Amino acid sequence: MKQSLSIVDLVDTILHDAIACNASDIHLEMIKNCLRVRFRIDGLLYDKECIDPSIMDHVLSRIKVISHIDIAEKRIPHDGKFKMTIDGHEIDLRVSSFPSIYGEKIVIRILDRANQMIILDELGMGNEIALVYKNLLNRSSGFFLVSGPTGSGKTTTLYASLAALCTSEKNIVTLEDPVEYSLDGIMQSQIRPETGFTFERGLRSLLRQDPDIIMIGEIRDRQTAQIAIEAALTGHIVLSTIHTNDAPTVIMRLIEMGIEPFLVNAAINGVMAQRLARTICSSCKIALEPTVDEKEALARLGSDATILYKGQGCPRCMGLGYKGRVGLFELLTMTPAMRELIMHRPHYDVIVAQALADGMKTLLAHGLEKVNQGIITLHELVRVVF
């Protein structure tokens, strides 16, 4: 980026470059000698050209002005937003400022409406998991949870699921924090804890809106979990997310929250854990024989693969060797044996053993399949699963 540009043009250049790279976030952070600029691309941050100290305050002020944030107040966090139109389509940008010892840090989340429609079959589940998952979604009632760390694609999975379920005969309502994308034909609401509109209060009111399908952004506490389960037991499909490392831990987490095992049994249809892994760039993918270290890693993971794939780096992937992301999934279904087991408040290892006996494919196993298919690298599998 050219430091000789005007402040307005410089900010526009940063925004356009990030959007062209399909970045999800822009980080602008004051450090000792400059304003550091980083783009989050496919889940990882990459450094861009730093901005000279002489103009970095002006750059941050410009972003705050277009985001309707008070430029005079730098001591407390602020949130703002603005929109851009590029090539005929609208892009939402959400801005968060945060004070640090060197000055403010600003993070801009890029929400491109042109890329919002994700098809369920394009998430990377594979035919076997997708078939079971769709059958669970099409039940007349029940509670289904998607689990994983922040940035693992949980909300995208739920949006794709709602899009697949949306018909004129169904009333679909969501409670989110925040609403990331608007979905046609679905009533979406954003909670506002500062006004008392919490997940718990919103869900109680929502049940009087005659819903068929309910999506709750996240299960954060016992009260929300309890109401969601009650809704599932009274003839609604309820979808939500929760933060755990894998699918079996979700069952334990609900019981630890204070949900009685018999309610877990009666309400839960299934649980899915997921991760997002960067896919190998198809334009520069090559096949290689594993190195000694890779052979040892494959052996430890229980794989007998003799060929691995990687991207060499090309203009299409900006030299990274990766382009786009795909989901890794672990689907636990509530079989009669699992329901019987849960009544006895089992330990984690016992739940895992039963889930595997019921046919659950672990995140690692699903990831190894994608390594063998040349979709992701072994390094990427290890990075996102362990």
Coordinates of C-alpha atoms in Angstrom, one line a residue, residues 143-155 157-158 175 199 215-226 228-229 238-259 264 268 270-275 330 363:
F143 CA -33.0 -30.4 20.3
F144 CA -29.8 -30.4 18.2
L145 CA -26.5 -28.8 19.2
V146 CA -23.5 -27.8 17.1
S147 CA -20.3 -27.6 19.1
G148 CA -16.8 -26.2 18.6
P149 CA -14.5 -23.3 19.4
T150 CA -15.0 -19.8 18.2
G151 CA -14.5 -19.6 14.4
S152 CA -15.1 -23.2 13.7
G153 CA -18.1 -22.5 11.5
K154 CA -21.0 -23.4 13.9
T155 CA -23.2 -20.5 12.9
T157 CA -23.7 -24.8 9.7
L158 CA -26.9 -23.5 11.4
L175 CA -32.3 -15.4 18.6
F199 CA -31.4 -15.3 25.4
M215 CA -32.5 -21.3 16.4
I216 CA -30.7 -19.9 19.5
G217 CA -27.3 -18.4 18.8
E218 CA -25.6 -20.0 21.8
I219 CA -26.4 -22.0 25.0
R220 CA -24.6 -20.1 27.7
D221 CA -26.3 -21.0 30.9
R222 CA -28.7 -23.5 32.6
Q223 CA -31.7 -21.3 32.2
T224 CA -31.4 -21.0 28.4
A225 CA -30.7 -24.7 28.1
Q226 CA -33.7 -25.5 30.3
A228 CA -34.6 -24.8 24.9
I229 CA -35.2 -28.3 26.1
V238 CA -34.5 -26.3 18.4
L239 CA -31.0 -25.7 17.0
S240 CA -28.2 -24.1 18.9
T241 CA -24.5 -24.0 19.5
I242 CA -22.3 -24.6 22.6
H243 CA -18.6 -24.4 23.3
T244 CA -17.0 -27.8 23.8
N245 CA -14.0 -29.6 22.2
D246 CA -16.0 -32.6 20.9
A247 CA -19.5 -34.1 20.6
P248 CA -19.4 -36.4 23.7
T249 CA -18.4 -33.5 25.9
V250 CA -21.7 -31.7 25.0
I251 CA -23.7 -34.4 26.9
M252 CA -21.5 -34.0 30.0
R253 CA -21.7 -30.2 29.7
L254 CA -25.5 -30.2 29.8
I255 CA -25.6 -32.5 32.8
E256 CA -23.0 -30.4 34.6
M257 CA -25.2 -27.3 33.9
G258 CA -27.9 -29.0 36.0
I259 CA -30.0 -30.5 33.2
V264 CA -31.3 -34.8 28.0
I268 CA -31.6 -34.3 22.4
G270 CA -28.0 -35.4 18.3
V271 CA -24.8 -33.4 18.7
M272 CA -22.3 -32.4 16.1
A273 CA -18.8 -31.1 16.8
Q274 CA -16.9 -29.4 14.0
R275 CA -13.7 -27.6 12.9
E330 CA -18.2 -35.5 14.3
L363 CA -13.1 -35.4 14.0

